[in-house]
mmCIF file of C-alpha atoms in Angstrom:
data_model
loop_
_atom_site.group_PDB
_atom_site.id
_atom_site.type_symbol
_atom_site.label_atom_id
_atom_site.label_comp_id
_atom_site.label_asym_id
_atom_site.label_seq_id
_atom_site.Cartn_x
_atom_site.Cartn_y
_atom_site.Cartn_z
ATOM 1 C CA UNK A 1 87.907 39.291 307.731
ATOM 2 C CA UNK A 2 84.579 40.418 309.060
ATOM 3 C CA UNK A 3 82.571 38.098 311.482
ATOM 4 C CA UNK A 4 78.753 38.989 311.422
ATOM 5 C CA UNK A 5 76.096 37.435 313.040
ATOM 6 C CA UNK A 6 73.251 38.347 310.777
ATOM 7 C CA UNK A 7 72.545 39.994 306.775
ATOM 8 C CA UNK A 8 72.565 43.720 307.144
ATOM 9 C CA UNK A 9 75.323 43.550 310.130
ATOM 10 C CA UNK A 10 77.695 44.003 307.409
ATOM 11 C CA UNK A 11 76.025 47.054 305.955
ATOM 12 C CA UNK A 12 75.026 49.130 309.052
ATOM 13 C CA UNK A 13 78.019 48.414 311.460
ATOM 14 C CA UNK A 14 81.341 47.349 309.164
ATOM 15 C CA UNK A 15 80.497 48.828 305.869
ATOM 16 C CA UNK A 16 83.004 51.821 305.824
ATOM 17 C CA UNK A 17 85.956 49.515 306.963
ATOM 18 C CA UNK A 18 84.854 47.210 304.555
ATOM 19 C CA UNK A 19 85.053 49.384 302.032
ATOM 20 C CA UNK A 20 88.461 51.405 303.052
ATOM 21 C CA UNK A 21 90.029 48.271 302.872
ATOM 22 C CA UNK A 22 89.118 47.292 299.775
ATOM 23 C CA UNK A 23 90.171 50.486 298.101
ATOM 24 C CA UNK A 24 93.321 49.755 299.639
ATOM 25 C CA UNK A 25 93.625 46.433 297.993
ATOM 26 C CA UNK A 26 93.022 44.174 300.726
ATOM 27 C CA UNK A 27 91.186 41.128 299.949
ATOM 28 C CA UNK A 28 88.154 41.030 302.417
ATOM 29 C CA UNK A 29 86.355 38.079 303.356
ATOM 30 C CA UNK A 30 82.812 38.249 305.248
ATOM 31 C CA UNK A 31 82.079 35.119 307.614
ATOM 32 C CA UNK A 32 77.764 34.984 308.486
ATOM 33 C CA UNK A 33 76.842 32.950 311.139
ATOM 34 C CA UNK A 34 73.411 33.117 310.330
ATOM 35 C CA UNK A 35 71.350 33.602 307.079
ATOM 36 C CA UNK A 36 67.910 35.311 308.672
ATOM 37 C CA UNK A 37 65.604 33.053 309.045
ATOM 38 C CA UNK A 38 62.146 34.820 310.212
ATOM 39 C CA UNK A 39 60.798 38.564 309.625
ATOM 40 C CA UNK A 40 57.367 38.995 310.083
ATOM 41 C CA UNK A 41 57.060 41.894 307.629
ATOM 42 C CA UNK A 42 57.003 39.569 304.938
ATOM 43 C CA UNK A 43 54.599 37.212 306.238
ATOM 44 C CA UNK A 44 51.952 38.171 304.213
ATOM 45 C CA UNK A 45 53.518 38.309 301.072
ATOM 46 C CA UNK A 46 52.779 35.509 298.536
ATOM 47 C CA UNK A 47 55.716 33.223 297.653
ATOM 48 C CA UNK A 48 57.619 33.897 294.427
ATOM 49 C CA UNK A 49 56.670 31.776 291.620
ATOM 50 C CA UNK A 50 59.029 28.601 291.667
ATOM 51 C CA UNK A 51 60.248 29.436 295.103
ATOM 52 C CA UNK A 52 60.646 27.510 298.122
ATOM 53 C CA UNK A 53 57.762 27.701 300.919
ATOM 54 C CA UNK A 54 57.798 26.764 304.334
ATOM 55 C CA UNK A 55 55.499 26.566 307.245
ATOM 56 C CA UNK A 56 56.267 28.995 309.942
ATOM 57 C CA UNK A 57 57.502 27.362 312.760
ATOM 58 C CA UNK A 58 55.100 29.588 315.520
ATOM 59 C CA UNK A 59 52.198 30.003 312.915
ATOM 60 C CA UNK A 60 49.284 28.864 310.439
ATOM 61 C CA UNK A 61 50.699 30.517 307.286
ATOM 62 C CA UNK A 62 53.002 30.188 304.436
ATOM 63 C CA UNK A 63 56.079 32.175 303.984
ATOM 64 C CA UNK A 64 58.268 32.990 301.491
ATOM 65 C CA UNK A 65 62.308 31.235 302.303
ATOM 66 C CA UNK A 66 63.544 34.203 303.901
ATOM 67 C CA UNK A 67 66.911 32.741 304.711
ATOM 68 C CA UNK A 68 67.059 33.159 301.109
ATOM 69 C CA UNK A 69 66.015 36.526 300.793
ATOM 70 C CA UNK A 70 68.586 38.319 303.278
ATOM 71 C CA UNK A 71 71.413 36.123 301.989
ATOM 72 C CA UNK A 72 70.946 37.717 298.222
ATOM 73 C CA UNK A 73 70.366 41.339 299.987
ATOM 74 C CA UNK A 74 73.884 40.666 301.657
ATOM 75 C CA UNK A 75 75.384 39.430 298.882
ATOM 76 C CA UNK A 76 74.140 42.319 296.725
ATOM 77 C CA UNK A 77 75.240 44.356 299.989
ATOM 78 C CA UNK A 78 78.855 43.445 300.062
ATOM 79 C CA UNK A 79 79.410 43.091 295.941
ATOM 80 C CA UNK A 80 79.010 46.929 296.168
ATOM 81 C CA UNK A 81 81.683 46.736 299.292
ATOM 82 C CA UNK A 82 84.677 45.290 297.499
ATOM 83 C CA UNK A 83 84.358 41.693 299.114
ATOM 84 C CA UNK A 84 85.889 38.892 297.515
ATOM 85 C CA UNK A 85 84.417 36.026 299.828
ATOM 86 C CA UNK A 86 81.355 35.511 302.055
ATOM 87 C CA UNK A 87 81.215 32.285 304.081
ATOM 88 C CA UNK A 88 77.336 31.682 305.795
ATOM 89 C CA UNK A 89 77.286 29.520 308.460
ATOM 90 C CA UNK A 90 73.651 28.783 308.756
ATOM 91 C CA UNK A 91 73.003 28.792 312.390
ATOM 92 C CA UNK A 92 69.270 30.258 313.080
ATOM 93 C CA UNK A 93 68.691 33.904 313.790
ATOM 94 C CA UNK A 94 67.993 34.824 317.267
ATOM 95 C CA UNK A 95 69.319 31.052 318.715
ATOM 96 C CA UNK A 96 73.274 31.432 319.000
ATOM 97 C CA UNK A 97 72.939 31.402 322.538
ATOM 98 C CA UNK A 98 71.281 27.164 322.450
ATOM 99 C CA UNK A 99 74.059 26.619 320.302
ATOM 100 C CA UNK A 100 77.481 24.224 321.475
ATOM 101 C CA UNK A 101 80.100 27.057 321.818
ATOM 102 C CA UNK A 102 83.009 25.174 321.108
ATOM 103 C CA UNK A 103 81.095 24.116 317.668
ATOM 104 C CA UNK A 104 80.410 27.948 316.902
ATOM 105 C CA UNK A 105 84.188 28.442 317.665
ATOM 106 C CA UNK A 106 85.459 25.962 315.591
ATOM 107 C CA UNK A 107 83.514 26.818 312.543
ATOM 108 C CA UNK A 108 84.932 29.996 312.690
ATOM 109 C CA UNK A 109 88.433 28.743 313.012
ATOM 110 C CA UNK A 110 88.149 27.084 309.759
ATOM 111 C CA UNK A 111 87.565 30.043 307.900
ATOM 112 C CA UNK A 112 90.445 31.621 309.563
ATOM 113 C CA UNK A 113 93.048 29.089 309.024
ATOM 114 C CA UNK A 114 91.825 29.300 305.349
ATOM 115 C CA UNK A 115 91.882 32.814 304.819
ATOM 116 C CA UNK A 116 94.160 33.728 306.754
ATOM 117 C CA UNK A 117 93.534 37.486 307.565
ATOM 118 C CA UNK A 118 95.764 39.804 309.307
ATOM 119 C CA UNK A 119 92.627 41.898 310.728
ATOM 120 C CA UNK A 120 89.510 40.539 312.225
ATOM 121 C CA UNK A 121 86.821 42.668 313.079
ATOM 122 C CA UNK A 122 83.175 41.627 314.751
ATOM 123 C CA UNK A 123 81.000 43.208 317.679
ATOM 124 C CA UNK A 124 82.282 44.294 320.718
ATOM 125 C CA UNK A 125 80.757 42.047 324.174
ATOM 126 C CA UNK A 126 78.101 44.148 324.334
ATOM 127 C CA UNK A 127 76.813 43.481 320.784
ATOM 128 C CA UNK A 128 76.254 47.458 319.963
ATOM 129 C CA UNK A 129 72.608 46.815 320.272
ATOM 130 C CA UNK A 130 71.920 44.191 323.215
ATOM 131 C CA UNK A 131 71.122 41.573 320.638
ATOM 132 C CA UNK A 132 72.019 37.646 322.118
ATOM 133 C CA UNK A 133 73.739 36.515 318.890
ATOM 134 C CA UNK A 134 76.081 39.562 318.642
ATOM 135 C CA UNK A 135 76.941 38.962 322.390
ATOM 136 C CA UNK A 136 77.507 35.616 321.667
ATOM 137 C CA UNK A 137 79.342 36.086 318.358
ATOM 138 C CA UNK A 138 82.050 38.452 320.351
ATOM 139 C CA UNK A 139 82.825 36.274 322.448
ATOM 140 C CA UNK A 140 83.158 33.252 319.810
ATOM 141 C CA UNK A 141 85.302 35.428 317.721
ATOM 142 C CA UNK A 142 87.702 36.224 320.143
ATOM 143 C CA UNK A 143 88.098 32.890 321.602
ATOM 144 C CA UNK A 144 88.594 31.330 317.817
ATOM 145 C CA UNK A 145 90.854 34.415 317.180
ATOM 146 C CA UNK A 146 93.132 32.622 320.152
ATOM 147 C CA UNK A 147 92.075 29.220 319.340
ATOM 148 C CA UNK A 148 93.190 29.385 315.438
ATOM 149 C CA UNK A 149 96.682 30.076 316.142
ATOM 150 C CA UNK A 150 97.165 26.922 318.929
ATOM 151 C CA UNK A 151 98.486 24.054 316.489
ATOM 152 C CA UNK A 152 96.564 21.666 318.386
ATOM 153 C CA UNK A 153 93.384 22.918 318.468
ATOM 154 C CA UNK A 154 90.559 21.314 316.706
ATOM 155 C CA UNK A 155 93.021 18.786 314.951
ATOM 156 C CA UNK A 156 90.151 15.908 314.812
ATOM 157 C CA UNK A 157 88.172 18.541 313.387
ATOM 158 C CA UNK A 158 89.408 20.398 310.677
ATOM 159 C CA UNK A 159 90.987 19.561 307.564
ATOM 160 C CA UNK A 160 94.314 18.513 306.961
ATOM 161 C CA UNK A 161 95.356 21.652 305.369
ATOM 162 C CA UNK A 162 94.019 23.564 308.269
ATOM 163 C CA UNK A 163 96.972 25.009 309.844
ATOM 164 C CA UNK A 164 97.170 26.763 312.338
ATOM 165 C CA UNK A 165 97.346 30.762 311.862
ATOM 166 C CA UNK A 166 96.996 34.198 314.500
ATOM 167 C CA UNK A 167 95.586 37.377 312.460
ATOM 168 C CA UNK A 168 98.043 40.202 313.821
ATOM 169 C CA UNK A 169 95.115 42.392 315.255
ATOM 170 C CA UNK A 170 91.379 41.756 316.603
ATOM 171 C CA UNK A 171 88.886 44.342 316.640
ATOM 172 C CA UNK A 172 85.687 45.402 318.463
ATOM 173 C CA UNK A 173 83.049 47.705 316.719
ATOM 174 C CA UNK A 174 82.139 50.645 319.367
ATOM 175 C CA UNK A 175 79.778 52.966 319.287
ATOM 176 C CA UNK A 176 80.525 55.525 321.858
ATOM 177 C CA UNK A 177 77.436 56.284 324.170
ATOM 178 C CA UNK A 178 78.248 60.205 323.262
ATOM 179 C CA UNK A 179 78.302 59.307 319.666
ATOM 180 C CA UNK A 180 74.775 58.219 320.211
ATOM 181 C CA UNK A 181 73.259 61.225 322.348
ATOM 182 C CA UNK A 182 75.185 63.446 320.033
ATOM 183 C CA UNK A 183 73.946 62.596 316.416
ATOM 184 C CA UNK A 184 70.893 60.254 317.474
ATOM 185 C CA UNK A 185 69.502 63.012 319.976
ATOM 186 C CA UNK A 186 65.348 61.634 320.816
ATOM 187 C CA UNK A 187 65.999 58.944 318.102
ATOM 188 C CA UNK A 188 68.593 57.100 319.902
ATOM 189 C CA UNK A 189 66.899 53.799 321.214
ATOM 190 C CA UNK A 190 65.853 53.575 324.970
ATOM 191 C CA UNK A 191 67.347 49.832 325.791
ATOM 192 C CA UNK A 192 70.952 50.791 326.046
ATOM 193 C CA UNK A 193 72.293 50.826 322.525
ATOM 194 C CA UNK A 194 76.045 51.965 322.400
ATOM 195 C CA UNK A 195 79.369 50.333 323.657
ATOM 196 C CA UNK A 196 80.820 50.975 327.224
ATOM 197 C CA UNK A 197 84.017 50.788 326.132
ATOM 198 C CA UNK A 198 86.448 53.513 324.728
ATOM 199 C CA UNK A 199 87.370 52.883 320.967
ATOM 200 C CA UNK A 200 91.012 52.741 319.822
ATOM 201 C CA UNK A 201 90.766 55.205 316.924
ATOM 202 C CA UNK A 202 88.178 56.630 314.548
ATOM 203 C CA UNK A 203 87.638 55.778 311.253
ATOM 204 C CA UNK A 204 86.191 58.772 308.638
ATOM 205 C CA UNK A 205 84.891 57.258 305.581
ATOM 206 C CA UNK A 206 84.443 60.661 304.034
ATOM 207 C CA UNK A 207 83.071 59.799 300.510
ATOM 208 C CA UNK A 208 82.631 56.265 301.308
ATOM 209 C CA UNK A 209 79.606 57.062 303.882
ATOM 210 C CA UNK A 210 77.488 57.074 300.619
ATOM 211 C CA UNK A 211 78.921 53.584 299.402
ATOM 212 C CA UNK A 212 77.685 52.503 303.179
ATOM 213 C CA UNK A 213 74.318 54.010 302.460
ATOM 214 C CA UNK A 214 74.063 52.174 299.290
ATOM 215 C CA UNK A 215 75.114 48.993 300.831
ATOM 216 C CA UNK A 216 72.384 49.367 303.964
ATOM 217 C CA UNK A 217 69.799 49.902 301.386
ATOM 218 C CA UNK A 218 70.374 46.309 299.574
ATOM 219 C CA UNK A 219 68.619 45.479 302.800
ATOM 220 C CA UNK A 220 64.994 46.060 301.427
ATOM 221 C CA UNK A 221 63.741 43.229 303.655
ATOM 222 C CA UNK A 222 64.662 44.727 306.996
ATOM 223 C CA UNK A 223 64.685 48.551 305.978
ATOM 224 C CA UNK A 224 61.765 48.782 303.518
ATOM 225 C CA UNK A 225 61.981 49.877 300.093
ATOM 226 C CA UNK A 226 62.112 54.225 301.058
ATOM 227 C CA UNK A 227 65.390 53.035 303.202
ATOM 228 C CA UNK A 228 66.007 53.548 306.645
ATOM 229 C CA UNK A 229 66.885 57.078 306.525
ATOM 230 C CA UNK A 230 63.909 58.259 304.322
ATOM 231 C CA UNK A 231 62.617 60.644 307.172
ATOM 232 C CA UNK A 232 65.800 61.818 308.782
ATOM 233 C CA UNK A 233 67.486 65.448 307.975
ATOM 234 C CA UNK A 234 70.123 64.678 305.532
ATOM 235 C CA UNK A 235 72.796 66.845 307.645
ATOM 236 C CA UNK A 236 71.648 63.961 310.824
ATOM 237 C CA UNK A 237 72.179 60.847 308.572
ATOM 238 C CA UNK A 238 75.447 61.798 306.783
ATOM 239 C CA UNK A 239 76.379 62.722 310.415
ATOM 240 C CA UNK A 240 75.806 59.014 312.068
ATOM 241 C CA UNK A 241 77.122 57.637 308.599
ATOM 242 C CA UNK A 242 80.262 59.692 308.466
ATOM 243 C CA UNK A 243 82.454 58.101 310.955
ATOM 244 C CA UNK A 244 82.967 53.879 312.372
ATOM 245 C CA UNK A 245 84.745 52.812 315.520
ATOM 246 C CA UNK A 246 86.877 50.238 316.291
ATOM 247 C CA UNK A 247 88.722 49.251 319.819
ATOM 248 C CA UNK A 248 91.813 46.915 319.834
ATOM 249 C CA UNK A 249 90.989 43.596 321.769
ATOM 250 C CA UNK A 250 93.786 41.656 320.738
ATOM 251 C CA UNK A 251 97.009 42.087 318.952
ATOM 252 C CA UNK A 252 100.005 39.961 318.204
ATOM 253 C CA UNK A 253 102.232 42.629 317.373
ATOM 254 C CA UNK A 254 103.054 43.858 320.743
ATOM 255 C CA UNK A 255 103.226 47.466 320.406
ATOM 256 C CA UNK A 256 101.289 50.134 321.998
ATOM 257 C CA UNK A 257 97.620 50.860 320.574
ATOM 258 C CA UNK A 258 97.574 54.808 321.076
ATOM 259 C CA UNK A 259 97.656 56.892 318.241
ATOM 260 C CA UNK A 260 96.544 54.126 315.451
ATOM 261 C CA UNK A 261 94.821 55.738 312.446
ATOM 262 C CA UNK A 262 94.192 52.867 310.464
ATOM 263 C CA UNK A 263 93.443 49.033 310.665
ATOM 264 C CA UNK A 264 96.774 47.780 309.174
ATOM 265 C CA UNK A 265 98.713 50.090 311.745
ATOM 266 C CA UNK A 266 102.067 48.111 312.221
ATOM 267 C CA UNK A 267 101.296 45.606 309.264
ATOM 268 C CA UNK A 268 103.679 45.637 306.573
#
């Protein structure tokens, strides 16, 4: 299970591990906690016949239902991943942090007493990028990651069926500050973007870098149609593209995390 805070989160930071997972038969589920409600690229753009129009909330104009939009671009993103579920929670974009925690926790539980997943992977505490809702997401996921498998928790809550269930690993994303300076060089943002925090193991995606790129580019809306890679040196892209990180946060296996290779170390 992969816990995302926005469309396009799947694509650009979980793709490959999406994907190696689902070429190893695993059956992946993607949890949303937001659909994308506001980009003001598309402002301007007239509404699609029979579609549903809104009033922006901070301006005069019309808008096409964007929440829409991203949802079919991660949909589309994810069908070409291998993913068998995708659960949207539709908390706004950009507002997780005015949001009841132990609400954003519990919604999350649900989906992991249903699915029950053995892996769980979302953003590390620093959210990769600075952004609020991926700070706030890490820390939701790992408290329902503890929360889902305490019998008691959330009993008024839930459903019935929802028992109670503890995923054998959690992971962080990570993207080593190296990594950045390394392949990003003078593109690498200004505003801190990386992870502090060492990552567990590396994962090479070797053929499946180009299934990520695919998937990224379903995201028209937030990377324009030429893709966000249209200017960069191919030799540059397929180097940022080639390899994902991943640090351990939590494990119910108890064994030591050095030397892991894969997700499903220590799973049967």
């Amino acid at each position: 299970m992969v816990v995302v805070a926005h469309p396009g989160d799947e694509a650009f930071g979980f793709a490959g591990a999406i994907a190696s997972a689902a070429t190893q038969g695993a059956y992946v589920v993607v949890v949303c906690v937001t659909r994308g409600w506001f980009d003001p690229r598309l402002t301007v753009a007239s509404p699609s016949p029979g579609g549903k129009n809104r009033d922006v909330k901070d301006a005069a104009i019309t808008w096409r239902n964007l929440d829409t939009v991203r949802e079919d671009e991660l949909r589309r993103s994810v069908a070409l991943l291998g993913v068998r579920v995708v659960r949207m929670l539709d908390y706004a974009e950009g507002e997780l942090d005015q949001v009841d925690m132990d609400q954003l926790v519990a919604r999350i539980v649900e989906p992991i007493r249903m699915h029950r997943p053995e892996v769980i992977l979302t953003f590390g505490p620093d959210g990769i990028t600075g952004d609020s809702d991926h700070v706030i997401l890490s820390q939701a996921v790992t408290a329902a990651y503890r929360r889902a498998g305490e019998p008691l928790a959330y009993e008024d809550d839930l459903e019935e069926d929802q028992v109670a269930w503890r995923a054998a690993k959690l992971y962080h994303l990570a993207v080593p500050q190296e990594r950045v300076a390394e392949v990003l060089g003078e593109r690498a943002p200004s505003d801190g973007f990386g992870s502090s925090a060492e990552p567990t193991f590396a994962l090479e995606l070797g053929e499946l870098a180009q299934l990520k790129l695919a998937a990224i580019s379903r995201h028209v809306s937030q990377t324009g149609s030429s893709g966000p890679f249209h200017d960069w040196d191919p030799s540059a892209r397929d180097a940022w593209l080639s390899t994902e990180h991943y640090r351990l946060a939590a494990s119910a296996l108890g064994r030591p995390t050095e030397g892991e290779v894969s997700l499903f170390d220590g799973l049967p």
